[in-house]
Structures are given as C-alpha cells and as structure tokens.
XYZ file of C-alpha atoms in Angstrom:
748
model
C 0.000 0.000 0.000
C 1.125 3.570 -0.685
C 1.859 6.135 1.985
C -1.427 8.009 2.564
C -0.336 10.347 5.317
C -0.541 13.298 2.941
C -3.884 12.321 1.481
C -6.290 15.187 2.465
C -9.241 12.830 2.446
C -7.298 10.103 4.296
C -8.232 7.610 1.591
C -6.143 4.539 0.920
C -5.014 4.514 -2.712
C -3.278 1.287 -3.750
C 0.024 1.159 -5.612
C -0.447 0.435 -9.313
C 0.086 -3.148 -10.287
C 2.400 -3.599 -13.251
C 0.467 -6.438 -14.830
C -2.901 -4.707 -14.492
C -4.969 -5.119 -17.615
C -5.883 -1.666 -19.094
C -8.124 -1.078 -22.084
C -6.398 -0.666 -25.410
C -4.995 2.871 -25.869
C -4.759 3.572 -22.118
C -1.652 3.656 -19.942
C -0.872 4.274 -16.285
C 1.746 7.017 -16.026
C 3.082 9.476 -13.433
C 1.630 12.982 -13.672
C 3.886 16.063 -13.400
C 1.896 19.270 -12.583
C 3.444 22.436 -14.047
C 2.709 26.116 -13.441
C 2.393 28.951 -15.972
C 3.281 26.802 -18.968
C 1.837 24.215 -21.365
C 3.821 21.491 -23.148
C 2.779 20.809 -26.754
C 3.462 17.657 -28.779
C 6.831 17.694 -30.617
C 7.993 20.653 -28.516
C 11.070 20.547 -26.267
C 10.464 22.222 -22.909
C 13.054 22.622 -20.131
C 11.405 22.476 -16.705
C 12.665 23.403 -13.255
C 11.313 20.820 -10.813
C 11.374 21.896 -7.183
C 8.393 20.426 -5.318
C 9.192 17.307 -3.260
C 6.542 15.209 -4.979
C 7.780 16.224 -8.430
C 11.424 15.559 -7.494
C 10.473 12.046 -6.270
C 8.575 11.455 -9.507
C 11.638 12.242 -11.638
C 13.983 10.252 -9.399
C 11.777 7.113 -9.561
C 11.417 7.089 -13.343
C 12.368 3.809 -14.892
C 13.841 3.096 -18.266
C 10.628 4.124 -20.010
C 11.178 7.827 -19.118
C 7.541 8.643 -19.940
C 5.467 11.099 -17.919
C 2.297 13.130 -18.400
C 2.784 16.915 -18.162
C -0.431 18.674 -17.068
C -0.871 22.416 -16.457
C -2.352 23.747 -13.202
C -5.486 25.868 -13.342
C -4.146 28.238 -10.649
C -0.397 28.832 -10.420
C -0.551 29.884 -6.758
C -1.549 26.361 -5.572
C 1.566 24.694 -4.083
C 0.080 21.223 -3.472
C -2.281 20.626 -6.377
C -5.058 18.045 -6.238
C -6.650 16.428 -9.309
C -9.326 19.126 -9.348
C -6.590 21.766 -9.625
C -5.307 20.282 -12.907
C -6.642 20.367 -16.445
C -7.947 17.073 -17.792
C -5.977 17.352 -21.044
C -2.202 17.100 -20.917
C 0.741 15.957 -22.991
C 2.583 12.666 -22.957
C 6.253 13.560 -22.674
C 9.634 11.875 -22.716
C 12.315 12.909 -20.239
C 15.613 13.178 -22.112
C 17.930 14.591 -19.485
C 17.916 15.453 -15.790
C 20.385 17.907 -14.219
C 20.669 18.271 -10.452
C 20.873 21.843 -9.175
C 22.690 23.128 -6.033
C 19.392 23.973 -4.313
C 18.199 20.325 -4.496
C 15.912 21.081 -7.431
C 16.124 19.396 -10.844
C 16.439 20.819 -14.347
C 14.533 18.469 -16.643
C 14.490 18.458 -20.461
C 11.198 17.094 -21.763
C 9.796 16.540 -25.235
C 6.095 16.374 -25.976
C 4.855 13.284 -27.791
C 1.086 13.438 -28.087
C -2.076 14.752 -26.469
C -3.593 12.583 -23.724
C -6.768 12.654 -21.670
C -6.249 12.035 -17.936
C -8.960 9.563 -16.901
C -8.489 8.387 -13.311
C -5.900 9.244 -10.684
C -4.641 6.004 -9.129
C -2.420 7.579 -6.481
C -1.702 11.018 -5.043
C 1.395 10.330 -2.934
C 4.316 10.445 -3.012
C 3.458 11.721 -6.496
C 0.466 11.565 -8.768
C -0.180 8.649 -11.098
C -3.141 8.408 -13.408
C -4.667 6.425 -16.218
C -4.383 8.357 -19.459
C -5.882 7.837 -22.872
C -4.272 8.929 -26.113
C -6.234 11.564 -28.025
C -6.308 11.017 -31.750
C -6.296 14.158 -33.860
C -8.786 14.491 -36.657
C -7.084 14.012 -39.966
C -6.338 17.376 -41.536
C -8.238 18.241 -44.660
C -5.948 19.140 -47.533
C -8.476 21.447 -49.130
C -7.844 25.088 -50.139
C -9.345 26.507 -46.913
C -6.850 24.655 -44.710
C -4.008 25.636 -47.010
C -5.095 29.309 -46.960
C -5.356 29.290 -43.165
C -1.944 27.634 -42.853
C -0.310 30.198 -45.147
C -1.945 33.107 -43.330
C -0.829 31.757 -39.953
C 2.703 31.317 -41.222
C 2.777 34.850 -42.691
C 1.506 36.430 -39.474
C 4.034 34.460 -37.419
C 6.890 35.571 -39.672
C 5.826 39.225 -39.329
C 5.673 38.916 -35.547
C 9.121 37.295 -35.349
C 10.584 39.951 -37.665
C 9.156 42.819 -35.600
C 10.016 41.372 -32.195
C 13.397 42.065 -30.595
C 13.070 39.010 -28.309
C 12.139 36.241 -30.798
C 14.910 34.501 -32.744
C 14.842 34.482 -36.552
C 15.497 30.723 -36.405
C 11.854 30.286 -35.436
C 10.877 31.371 -38.952
C 13.142 28.717 -40.481
C 11.654 25.988 -38.313
C 8.084 27.104 -39.008
C 8.611 27.214 -42.793
C 9.766 23.578 -42.810
C 6.755 22.237 -40.902
C 4.287 20.856 -43.417
C 1.602 19.442 -41.115
C -0.862 22.258 -40.160
C -1.618 20.830 -36.702
C 2.044 20.518 -35.828
C 2.619 24.082 -37.125
C -0.020 25.427 -34.758
C 1.522 23.563 -31.805
C 4.977 24.919 -32.624
C 3.768 28.524 -32.934
C 1.703 28.306 -29.730
C 4.689 26.982 -27.775
C 6.971 29.684 -29.238
C 4.847 32.749 -28.438
C 5.602 34.104 -24.927
C 2.667 36.526 -25.173
C 0.083 33.715 -25.142
C -1.344 33.130 -21.678
C -1.470 29.694 -20.083
C -5.242 29.652 -20.530
C -4.964 30.404 -24.273
C -2.292 27.740 -24.755
C -4.403 25.172 -22.893
C -7.394 25.984 -25.103
C -5.285 25.330 -28.218
C -3.951 22.096 -26.699
C -7.477 20.832 -26.089
C -8.624 21.460 -29.700
C -8.269 18.248 -31.717
C -9.824 19.569 -34.913
C -6.953 20.972 -36.992
C -9.138 23.509 -38.808
C -10.469 24.953 -35.542
C -6.948 24.999 -34.152
C -5.742 26.991 -37.175
C -8.595 29.475 -36.786
C -7.846 29.886 -33.068
C -4.138 30.578 -33.525
C -4.918 32.854 -36.480
C -7.000 35.154 -34.208
C -4.271 35.230 -31.573
C -1.590 36.027 -34.140
C -3.633 38.842 -35.718
C -4.204 40.406 -32.292
C -0.556 39.999 -31.316
C 0.602 41.599 -34.571
C -1.680 44.609 -34.023
C -0.390 45.075 -30.463
C 3.195 44.679 -31.632
C 2.787 47.270 -34.397
C 1.241 49.746 -31.961
C 4.018 49.114 -29.445
C 6.674 49.581 -32.103
C 4.996 52.826 -33.213
C 5.028 54.173 -29.658
C 8.651 53.137 -29.161
C 9.620 54.794 -32.436
C 7.917 58.056 -31.461
C 9.550 58.046 -28.039
C 12.913 57.238 -29.544
C 12.538 60.055 -32.076
C 11.704 62.496 -29.294
C 14.690 61.363 -27.258
C 16.963 61.620 -30.271
C 15.626 65.103 -31.049
C 16.225 66.217 -27.454
C 19.721 64.752 -27.525
C 20.396 66.421 -30.867
C 19.198 69.801 -29.557
C 21.272 69.401 -26.416
C 24.344 68.480 -28.461
C 23.874 71.448 -30.809
C 23.248 73.783 -27.881
C 26.448 72.654 -26.192
C 28.326 73.108 -29.450
C 26.910 76.604 -29.807
C 28.011 77.418 -26.262
C 31.508 76.212 -27.031
C 31.652 78.273 -30.248
C 30.346 81.380 -28.489
C 32.902 80.862 -25.747
C 35.705 80.685 -28.305
C 34.422 83.860 -29.967
C 34.076 85.623 -26.639
C 30.315 85.947 -27.034
C 27.563 85.241 -24.517
C 24.979 82.555 -25.068
C 21.258 83.273 -25.022
C 20.862 82.278 -21.364
C 23.693 84.557 -20.287
C 22.292 87.443 -22.326
C 18.884 86.861 -20.754
C 20.433 86.886 -17.293
C 22.331 90.099 -18.032
C 19.159 91.787 -19.316
C 17.292 90.826 -16.150
C 20.138 92.113 -14.013
C 20.001 95.482 -15.797
C 16.248 95.657 -15.215
C 16.739 94.893 -11.521
C 19.358 97.630 -11.205
C 17.077 100.143 -12.958
C 13.906 99.233 -11.038
C 14.786 101.275 -7.948
C 13.923 98.452 -5.554
C 14.457 98.631 -1.808
C 17.666 96.891 -0.762
C 15.979 93.839 0.764
C 13.877 93.306 -2.361
C 16.894 93.801 -4.619
C 18.816 91.245 -2.587
C 16.014 88.709 -3.065
C 15.823 89.439 -6.810
C 19.590 88.980 -7.273
C 19.452 85.770 -5.268
C 16.780 84.382 -7.599
C 18.777 85.632 -10.596
C 21.861 83.728 -9.419
C 19.710 80.625 -9.010
C 18.349 81.154 -12.519
C 21.868 81.358 -13.963
C 22.696 77.910 -12.591
C 19.573 76.356 -14.141
C 19.280 74.722 -17.508
C 16.735 76.436 -19.780
C 15.081 73.024 -20.071
C 14.508 72.792 -16.305
C 10.911 72.854 -15.078
C 11.533 75.776 -12.685
C 13.391 77.929 -15.208
C 10.366 79.711 -16.679
C 8.737 80.062 -13.228
C 11.816 81.693 -11.720
C 12.305 83.937 -14.753
C 8.669 85.072 -14.603
C 9.043 85.879 -10.890
C 12.157 87.994 -11.511
C 10.420 89.833 -14.353
C 7.512 90.709 -12.051
C 9.933 92.120 -9.487
C 11.789 94.087 -12.151
C 8.785 95.754 -13.806
C 6.907 96.923 -10.699
C 6.964 100.698 -10.001
C 8.948 100.508 -6.763
C 10.043 104.150 -6.846
C 8.271 105.569 -9.885
C 5.708 108.224 -8.914
C 3.583 110.599 -10.956
C 5.611 113.459 -9.518
C 3.217 116.131 -10.721
C 2.880 119.428 -8.868
C -0.886 119.754 -8.701
C -2.519 123.135 -9.261
C -5.450 123.308 -6.832
C -7.351 125.808 -8.959
C -7.029 123.588 -12.017
C -8.032 120.534 -9.996
C -11.196 122.334 -8.868
C -12.012 123.232 -12.465
C -11.632 119.595 -13.546
C -13.875 118.328 -10.743
C -16.538 120.935 -11.516
C -16.299 120.181 -15.214
C -16.906 116.449 -14.779
C -19.505 116.421 -11.982
C -22.328 118.637 -10.862
C -22.619 119.482 -7.156
C -21.029 116.759 -4.911
C -19.471 119.643 -3.020
C -18.523 117.600 0.043
C -16.421 115.180 -2.005
C -14.762 117.951 -3.974
C -13.882 119.840 -0.796
C -12.311 116.709 0.709
C -10.129 116.153 -2.363
C -9.034 119.786 -2.485
C -8.211 119.657 1.240
C -6.042 116.594 0.595
C -4.226 118.372 -2.238
C -3.595 121.400 -0.049
C -2.084 119.319 2.760
C -0.028 117.280 0.293
C 1.392 120.480 -1.132
C 2.593 121.468 2.345
C 3.690 117.932 3.246
C 4.625 115.986 0.083
C 5.355 112.733 1.929
C 1.912 112.369 3.499
C 0.007 109.128 3.166
C -2.980 108.955 0.863
C -6.454 108.949 2.420
C -8.746 105.920 2.279
C -12.115 107.174 1.014
C -15.370 105.269 0.675
C -18.174 106.715 -1.458
C -21.544 105.385 -0.322
C -24.669 106.095 -2.314
C -27.347 104.675 -4.578
C -26.548 103.513 -8.122
C -26.142 106.141 -10.798
C -25.003 109.086 -8.651
C -21.485 109.087 -10.156
C -19.298 107.213 -7.659
C -17.103 105.411 -10.196
C -16.857 108.302 -12.646
C -15.946 110.570 -9.737
C -12.898 108.386 -9.105
C -11.727 108.931 -12.688
C -12.198 112.683 -12.303
C -10.182 112.679 -9.084
C -7.338 110.875 -10.873
C -7.465 113.418 -13.705
C -7.501 116.344 -11.298
C -4.503 114.920 -9.419
C -2.602 114.138 -12.609
C -2.348 110.467 -11.658
C -3.033 107.140 -13.342
C -6.361 105.475 -12.586
C -6.718 101.802 -11.624
C -9.946 99.992 -10.883
C -11.066 96.543 -9.758
C -14.562 95.267 -9.063
C -15.003 93.427 -5.774
C -18.605 92.387 -6.422
C -18.964 88.629 -5.979
C -15.278 88.093 -5.147
C -14.902 85.085 -2.835
C -11.236 84.119 -3.103
C -8.711 86.011 -1.020
C -5.998 85.013 -3.515
C -7.581 87.270 -6.150
C -6.394 90.215 -4.043
C -3.229 88.835 -2.459
C -2.124 86.465 -5.233
C -1.267 82.752 -5.204
C 1.910 81.301 -3.798
C 4.524 80.357 -6.370
C 4.204 76.664 -5.556
C 0.877 76.571 -7.435
C 0.793 75.958 -11.177
C -0.078 79.130 -13.064
C 0.399 81.328 -9.981
C 0.233 85.103 -10.470
C 0.222 88.177 -8.210
C -3.129 89.468 -6.978
C -5.243 92.158 -8.596
C -3.641 94.932 -6.534
C -0.099 94.240 -7.747
C -1.284 93.548 -11.307
C -3.061 96.910 -11.508
C -0.039 98.728 -10.107
C 2.050 97.163 -12.868
C -0.436 98.413 -15.480
C -0.506 101.879 -13.895
C 3.330 102.005 -13.950
C 3.371 104.300 -10.897
C 3.279 103.630 -7.176
C 0.754 106.407 -6.443
C -2.278 105.888 -8.719
C -5.867 106.540 -7.762
C -7.001 102.984 -7.023
C -10.769 102.443 -7.038
C -12.327 99.333 -5.482
C -15.910 99.123 -6.694
C -18.759 97.381 -4.852
C -16.888 96.756 -1.594
C -20.228 95.984 0.072
C -20.734 92.972 -2.230
C -17.656 90.992 -1.223
C -18.298 87.281 -0.719
C -16.851 84.787 1.712
C -16.407 81.002 1.536
C -13.918 78.181 2.227
C -11.274 79.871 0.036
C -10.949 82.784 2.431
C -12.378 86.180 3.287
C -11.378 88.978 0.867
C -12.713 91.586 3.313
C -10.091 90.499 5.837
C -7.390 90.776 3.166
C -8.462 94.381 2.568
C -7.784 95.253 6.208
C -4.048 95.387 5.510
C -4.453 97.098 2.139
C -6.666 99.901 3.454
C -4.775 100.568 6.678
C -2.178 103.375 6.295
C -0.317 101.972 9.292
C 0.179 98.595 7.587
C -0.021 98.971 3.825
C 3.512 100.368 3.458
C 4.668 96.740 3.902
C 1.951 94.983 1.900
C 3.121 91.454 1.081
C 1.620 89.737 -1.945
C 1.637 85.927 -1.703
C 3.319 85.578 -5.099
C 6.016 88.224 -4.636
C 6.603 87.390 -0.958
C 8.415 90.721 -0.510
C 6.982 93.960 0.966
C 5.548 96.603 -1.376
C 4.726 100.162 -0.258
C 1.058 101.045 -0.905
C 1.015 104.108 1.336
C 1.232 106.523 -1.608
C -1.801 105.029 -3.339
C -5.067 106.965 -3.049
C -7.603 104.203 -2.388
C -11.266 104.929 -3.098
C -13.949 102.345 -2.336
C -17.565 102.488 -3.472
C -20.653 100.906 -1.940
C -24.410 101.162 -2.168
C -24.888 100.618 1.564
C -22.713 100.389 4.669
C -24.423 97.572 6.566
C -22.785 94.619 4.715
C -19.279 96.078 5.169
C -17.542 94.503 8.223
C -17.016 96.959 11.062
C -13.171 96.657 11.155
C -13.013 97.433 7.432
C -15.510 100.292 7.739
C -13.419 101.772 10.556
C -10.387 102.076 8.255
C -12.215 104.181 5.657
C -13.421 107.756 5.592
C -17.101 107.468 4.686
C -18.472 110.077 2.272
C -22.155 109.734 1.457
C -23.326 110.662 -2.032
C -27.033 111.377 -1.902
C -29.482 111.237 -4.754
C -30.340 114.163 -6.995
C -33.505 116.235 -6.857
C -35.389 116.963 -10.068
C -33.729 120.326 -10.689
C -30.294 118.762 -10.272
C -31.183 115.986 -12.706
C -32.322 118.560 -15.276
C -29.045 120.436 -14.867
C -27.017 117.211 -15.205
C -29.017 116.193 -18.274
C -28.292 119.447 -20.118
C -24.670 119.676 -19.007
C -23.527 116.058 -19.365
C -26.079 113.461 -20.492
C -27.651 115.052 -23.577
C -24.333 116.162 -25.179
C -22.788 112.738 -24.510
C -25.710 110.778 -25.983
C -25.925 113.062 -29.037
C -22.247 112.424 -29.739
C -22.400 108.651 -29.070
C -25.360 108.174 -31.429
C -23.833 110.075 -34.336
C -26.234 113.002 -34.535
C -25.771 116.737 -34.009
C -27.465 119.255 -31.661
C -29.120 120.789 -34.734
C -30.973 117.524 -35.424
C -32.602 117.036 -31.992
C -33.838 119.377 -29.272
C -34.688 118.565 -25.651
C -36.998 121.237 -24.171
C -36.964 121.416 -20.374
C -40.600 120.357 -20.290
C -39.752 117.122 -22.127
C -36.780 116.349 -19.883
C -38.834 116.881 -16.722
C -41.585 114.696 -18.168
C -39.072 111.856 -18.654
C -37.735 112.311 -15.113
C -41.170 112.297 -13.482
C -42.918 109.567 -15.434
C -40.196 107.238 -16.767
C -37.559 107.142 -14.029
C -37.700 106.607 -10.305
C -34.112 106.608 -9.137
C -31.691 108.536 -6.983
C -29.118 108.768 -9.768
C -29.369 109.544 -13.460
C -28.545 106.186 -15.066
C -32.067 105.429 -16.322
C -32.491 109.055 -17.352
C -29.431 108.747 -19.584
C -30.774 105.501 -21.061
C -34.061 107.174 -21.953
C -32.263 110.169 -23.478
C -30.148 107.710 -25.454
C -33.324 106.009 -26.694
C -34.643 109.328 -27.987
C -31.339 109.995 -29.783
C -31.370 106.550 -31.398
C -34.930 107.069 -32.613
C -33.846 110.316 -34.273
C -30.826 108.556 -35.813
C -33.206 105.989 -37.302
C -35.476 108.731 -38.647
C -32.486 110.366 -40.320
C -31.430 107.019 -41.812
C -34.952 106.654 -43.236
C -34.668 110.032 -44.969
C -36.511 112.237 -42.461
C -34.224 115.218 -42.021
C -36.492 117.477 -39.961
C -35.393 118.412 -36.441
C -36.893 116.285 -33.646
C -38.296 118.243 -30.705
C -38.750 115.984 -27.661
C -42.220 116.874 -26.362
C -44.548 114.901 -24.081
C -46.215 113.346 -27.109
C -42.886 112.314 -28.652
C -41.751 110.834 -25.324
C -44.920 108.737 -25.060
C -44.560 107.630 -28.686
C -40.939 106.494 -28.330
C -40.827 105.342 -24.684
C -44.327 103.906 -24.368
C -46.820 104.448 -21.593
C -46.035 106.091 -18.267
C -43.971 103.739 -16.067
C -44.052 105.561 -12.712
C -47.164 105.944 -10.558
C -48.856 109.330 -10.548
C -50.662 111.286 -7.825
C -54.060 109.924 -8.874
C -52.872 106.357 -8.259
C -51.730 107.214 -4.724
C -55.017 108.991 -4.055
C -56.939 105.943 -5.297
C -55.081 103.577 -2.950
C -55.422 105.847 0.113
C -59.072 106.835 -0.262
C -60.254 104.488 2.514
C -59.374 104.470 6.236
C -56.529 102.199 7.352
C -54.088 103.046 4.541
C -51.067 105.319 5.079
C -48.102 106.211 2.889
C -44.599 105.764 4.319
C -41.157 106.524 2.972
C -38.422 103.900 2.707
C -34.726 103.880 1.881
C -33.150 101.213 -0.346
C -29.678 100.780 -1.840
C -31.170 102.122 -5.083
C -32.536 105.283 -3.400
C -35.802 106.285 -1.742
C -39.205 104.729 -2.351
C -42.845 105.061 -1.332
C -44.192 102.389 1.007
C -47.900 101.663 1.582
C -49.119 100.378 4.949
C -52.562 98.734 4.871
C -54.550 97.832 8.002
C -57.872 96.025 8.269
C -60.094 94.754 11.066
C -62.636 91.997 11.544
C -64.566 90.417 14.382
C -62.382 88.306 16.584
C -60.703 87.931 19.944
C -57.774 90.336 19.892
C -55.579 88.708 17.220
C -52.835 90.738 15.541
C -51.428 89.554 12.185
C -48.478 91.023 10.250
C -47.683 90.058 6.638
C -45.560 91.297 3.742
C -42.234 89.442 4.317
C -41.299 91.693 7.237
C -38.034 91.600 9.133
C -37.715 91.282 12.898
C -37.162 95.032 13.463
C -40.225 95.974 11.412
C -42.413 93.479 13.280
C -41.281 94.953 16.586
C -42.131 98.449 15.269
C -45.670 97.226 14.522
C -46.009 95.863 18.053
C -44.769 99.190 19.472
C -47.253 101.115 17.298
C -50.154 98.907 18.451
C -49.122 99.295 22.096
C -49.033 103.079 21.760
C -52.492 103.135 20.147
C -53.943 100.949 22.928
C -52.329 103.018 25.689
C -53.664 106.267 24.164
C -57.073 104.954 23.130
C -59.018 107.451 25.312
C -57.142 110.482 23.902
C -57.786 109.170 20.387
C -61.494 108.786 21.058
C -61.407 104.973 21.021
C -62.859 102.375 23.338
C -60.069 101.156 25.610
C -61.307 97.583 25.172
C -61.510 97.775 21.353
C -59.112 94.876 20.817
C -61.242 92.347 22.755
C -63.778 91.954 19.972
C -61.518 92.601 16.963
C -58.732 90.940 14.986
C -56.350 93.363 13.257
C -54.282 92.561 10.171
C -51.470 94.826 8.896
C -50.016 94.161 5.440
C -47.132 95.871 3.617
C -47.209 95.363 -0.177
C -45.446 94.004 -2.174
C -45.393 90.692 -0.394
C -42.532 89.207 -2.441
C -40.041 91.930 -1.454
C -38.275 91.575 1.945
C -38.609 94.636 4.182
C -37.051 95.641 7.464
C -36.122 98.675 9.543
C -37.697 100.894 12.224
C -38.554 103.967 10.121
C -42.097 102.820 9.283
C -43.233 102.926 12.924
C -45.084 106.267 12.707
C -46.738 105.173 9.442
C -48.044 101.988 11.091
C -49.415 103.927 14.053
C -51.146 106.344 11.660
C -52.668 103.466 9.673
C -53.999 101.856 12.883
C -55.541 105.114 14.152
C -57.090 105.745 10.721
C -58.567 102.244 10.715
C -59.987 102.400 14.237
C -61.344 105.969 13.973
C -62.644 105.546 10.437
C -60.882 108.690 9.280
C -59.009 108.734 5.965
C -55.328 109.791 5.890
C -54.599 112.732 3.613
C -53.707 111.092 0.247
C -50.743 113.364 -0.473
C -49.124 113.017 2.946
C -46.181 110.630 3.443
C -44.256 110.059 6.642
C -41.178 108.352 8.072
C -39.788 107.898 11.566
C -39.400 105.406 14.381
C -42.128 105.564 17.025
C -41.523 104.886 20.709
C -43.947 103.614 23.358
C -44.236 107.142 24.722
C -45.321 108.437 21.320
C -42.108 110.176 20.335
C -40.910 109.967 16.729
C -37.166 109.390 16.466
C -35.018 110.645 13.556
C -33.993 108.202 10.818
C -31.518 108.246 7.933
C -31.857 108.644 4.197
C -34.029 111.754 4.477
C -32.972 113.254 1.161
C -33.666 110.030 -0.739
C -37.034 109.704 0.991
C -37.977 113.283 0.196
C -37.063 112.671 -3.437
C -39.278 109.599 -3.435
C -42.162 111.600 -1.965
C -41.668 114.306 -4.524
C-alpha cells in the first residue's frame, strides 16, 4: 500500500500493479503538474522541478522515461489536487535530468502526443493516473486549410521579424513544418505573449481547422499590439533623439560662443534681467532677493521645469513701479475746475479732495487717504474716481469686488501653485506704472466669503495706512509700499461692510439728486454725450426742459441719473433711425414724442396714490433702499375676533417689533384718540405691507403703522398726499432716521 499520510481525504489509494490489464490505448503514467506553462506535442520544454513530490517522480522514473505533463489551473496552488489540474495534458519523454545546487532538478522534456487524464490512481508520493491517447482528426488538404496555414505562417513571420526578443530561427523551423496541426503547436509553444489559458485551449482542440482558426486570431491580435508598441517606441525614440540632438547642438553653440568671446542666449537673458533689476529702484531687501533668484536662474538649464517660473518671478519684481511716482505738482485751482467740469454738485467730495491736495502740497510725503463713497446707483461714484485721478494728474486703476470670494484674487497665489500670479492689486499697479495711482475698489459691500478665504479680511491690511507700506503679496513674498496710493472704495450701503473694514475708511455719502439737479445734469452732461455717441448733431434734436422733466417724473424713479441717460439715449437713437430713413427734420422731444418712443407712463402718478389711500386704514410711508428712496404703503384692516394681531408682507424682525410698538401706543392712548379702551377684545387686526414678495425691514415705518392703525380704528381717511417716516416709541415720540434726502425725493 502507498503512503497516505498526505492524502487530504485520508483515503487509501493502492500502488499500481504492473500487470494490471488496461483497455487498449490507455496507460498508467506518473503525472507532473506544471505552473504557468503548457507542453505541446513535438515541442522541447526545459522544466525546473522543485516540489518534493515532483522531485520524487523524476527520481523514480524507470527506463521508459515517460510522464504526463499537465498544467495547473491556478499557479498559486503549491500542493495541487486532481481538481486543480486540467484534464488534457501531454505525454512527454524525459531526455535529461540535471541536479541543481538547491536540491531542485532541471529536466528536459519533449512532448509526444495529447492525452486525456482519466483516473488518478495515487496522489502520494506523487500523482499517477490512467491516461488515454487523443487522436487528432485528420487534416483536410483542401484550399481553406491551405489558406489558413499560409496566413498563420505569414503572421508568425511578421511577428518574429518585428520582435526584438524572438529569434529568426523560429521562422526557419516554421517554414519547414508541413503538417498544419504541428505548425499550430509549434507557434503556440513559441509565443511568450500567449497566456497559459490560451495555450491550454489550443492544446485541447483536436480539430486541426479549428486549431488553425484559433491561432490565427491570436496572431492577428498579437501583430496589431506589436505594431502599436513599435509605433510608440519609435515616437519616443525620435523624441529622445531630437532632445539629444538639440542638447548636443546647444552645447556646441556654447563652445563656439565661448571661443568667440560671445555670450549665449541664457547669459544674455540673465544680463538683461540684471540690468532691469538695477534700474527698477527696488528697496535693498527686495533687490537682494531678486539677485538671489537671478543667481539661481543662472545655474539652471533652460530646459529645467523651474526655469520659466523663476524667470517670470524675476520679471515681475523688475517691472513693478517701486520708486516711480507721478511726480506732478498739482494746481489746486485747475483741480477744482476739472472736478466741476466732470460732476455737478457733490461739493462735500470735492472739498475733501481739495483739502487733501492742499495738505499734500505742504507735506509731500503724506500718506494717501482711504475714502469710501456710499450712495445709490447712478449718482457718479465710479466716474468721480476717474475725475479725481485726472484732477490729481495720476493714473487710474480699478477693480470690481462684487462677488469676489477668493482672497488670492487680491493677495495672489503662492509660487508653488501651477499658473500662480500676483493678486489684482499688484497687477493693476504694474499696469498703472506708478506707485501712487488713484485705485478704485468698486462694490466693496458685495464681497463674498467662503472656504477659500475672506477677501474683506485681506483688505484690512491694504486699506490701513499703518500697515499697507509693507503689503506682502503671496506671489512676490516681498513687501511693497502702498502708502502713496489713493484708495477709493464704493458701496451702495454700509451695513454689509464689516465693522473693522468700515473703521479704516473715511465714509463720504453721495445722496441722490432732486429733479432740478437731474435737469441740470441732463443738459450739461447726459444730452451732449448721448448726441455724440449716437452720431447726430445738436441741430438735429432738441430737448426742451418740459420734455426732460416729463421723462424724469414719469419714466424714471431713481436717486441717480442712469435710467435718465438711457431714456435720453433712446430718444437719440430714434432720431438717428429717422435720419437714416430720410426724415431730415429736427426732432423736438415733447410729451407726445416721449410717449410715442418710450411707451406708456412707467411711474405711478398722484391719482394712483389717491386711489389707494381713499379708505381708512391706509397710510403712505417713505423707505430707503440701496437704489434710493421709495414710497411704502401700509394697509390695516379689522374683523370680528378675539384680539388677534397679524403682520404680513415678508417683514423683518425690526419691522415686526415696530408694529407691536405702534399697536401698544395706540392701545395706551385709546381714550385720547377717542377709542374704546377695550376695542381689541372683539376685533382681529391685520397689517399688510405690499409688495409681499419683497423683503422689508427697519424701524422707520413705525409712525406710518401707528397712523394706519388710528385711521382704521377711527374711520378717518389719511390725507392722500401726505407721506411720513420715523421710528415711534412707546411714549409716542418719533425718532429721527436716515436717508431723508432720498425719501424726500421719493415723496416728490
């Protein structure tokens, strides 16, 4: 009996008996499992045998020297069982065995024929099984087989020719194989790119035609992959050769230039940068940093990844206006004329600028003020900044802060980032080419904030005269003096601006224009500008004062003049069209012409207000918005109930509290107002502020709410042409509120 101690199922498997009678065509032979390879008939395969069971198998071979070589399904299995092996293998002859120093064996085997492994008779010390010879189907000698054989041979020759690892002798052997089945076996055993699974599939195919078709597909795929690989290698090799050629030529050019006493391009570039650094007028610490980077640049190869980054950094340092100022001696009288020429009124702003010029004349080294113009749209905040720059004889720079969320847009990105650049402040100073421009920051109240940082916090350093003389951009990483820059910020309202930032600025409020001021601005600025922009002449169109006032009253409701200019522009374009159509008569802008070209009246008239306030419980209030003043209706109504009080109209917390205060005052003064002190017990009161889709807040509607409640409860109508504003207290006092001019303009 055989040793069964290693049998996982602990089954007793008897030793094979030599005189056992086997069916014809079957033999009992030892089985040698192999990993990651398949032995084909007529192929010679050297094997390294290292497993104990396999070594015993080879050592116990008799004179017959016949074994069955079977491939494992999974190469990682160290002790294979019958289920781990394929059922089709190859009968092989062992020609030579060489013992290795590590106790393994080097065995030369030659495949004889395909066999089918039937039954395993023993598992230890090595496998032995009954095998049956597999007879191949006789190859058809028809034209299809011949065509397949020729195609397979051609593909194999092309693969061998294009492969650096396959020997040309393989072509000679393949050409001299006449049998198609044997040719397929030879090619399959010679191709290292075929996987063990693919080789096993070919081994198991007995039909020669199918075997030819199978290897033909593999060869076609392998040839395509090989051609693509060769193409890629050729392209890479060409690129490498080109780079080497350029490097060789560049080195030759350097050597020639050295012999001639000339500088190469890199040296000339370095010298040019050094001259720029010397001429830039940098502070000593900045110059030291620039020269340090220049020395580093000189040691770099132009092909280095950091070369262009370092060169760009040095160029930024060299072109900035470190010491270049406008240097103009400003004439205060001329500056006043320029300001008056460009803008009507705005006396407070003009006085502040002229005061600054006067002090600067006495003390040239003074720091520039930080101004913030706050006012509704269209009152001339941005254009005023341009006029200030013109009056000072300075360059004008402007950035828009509206919607800015990333702090790096102001302070720049660090040089470690790909595509890094300085921030908008440094970039605009480079464009201005002076270190003392008028720098306008528009829409400072619309700054954003998210995970990328807080731009408002970055502005704290920029807008602080005590800090901005050492402003450090993230990209430059050296201090730059911003103290000579005249910073001007603009905003529609102050509330969104953080308190620390607001504290660093001198707030100058620009209020809206009254009708007379708008008429003056229209005749002095808007009408001449629109006539010129639309290609007509003053002789072709006339704007009577009556027509201009009609446009202001019925087609614009704004604190500024932006919509007024648009409407004037519309009238000019209509006249330009009339001229293009052949109508050469002068256009006089009357009420009728305005209605014809601009359409129906767009702003409510007195009759509309009178219609809405003709019943008790309705009062007209005045509100302030970032766009200017506006009229606000307060509507109150009552119904039978139990003292309920409802407030609607998308009201903020402050406005709701004002309503509660107004109701409390009315209840506490009911007797003086001629009301029943218990009026709320049998009533529900509802106060609504149209329009319901617009958010509203603030305390200034308190007196209007109290008036609406008294009107409702007494049944007396509020005068239709009376509007009011003010915060009411519980004692009945009306407190002052802001935005009076805008509110008066809205009432007017």
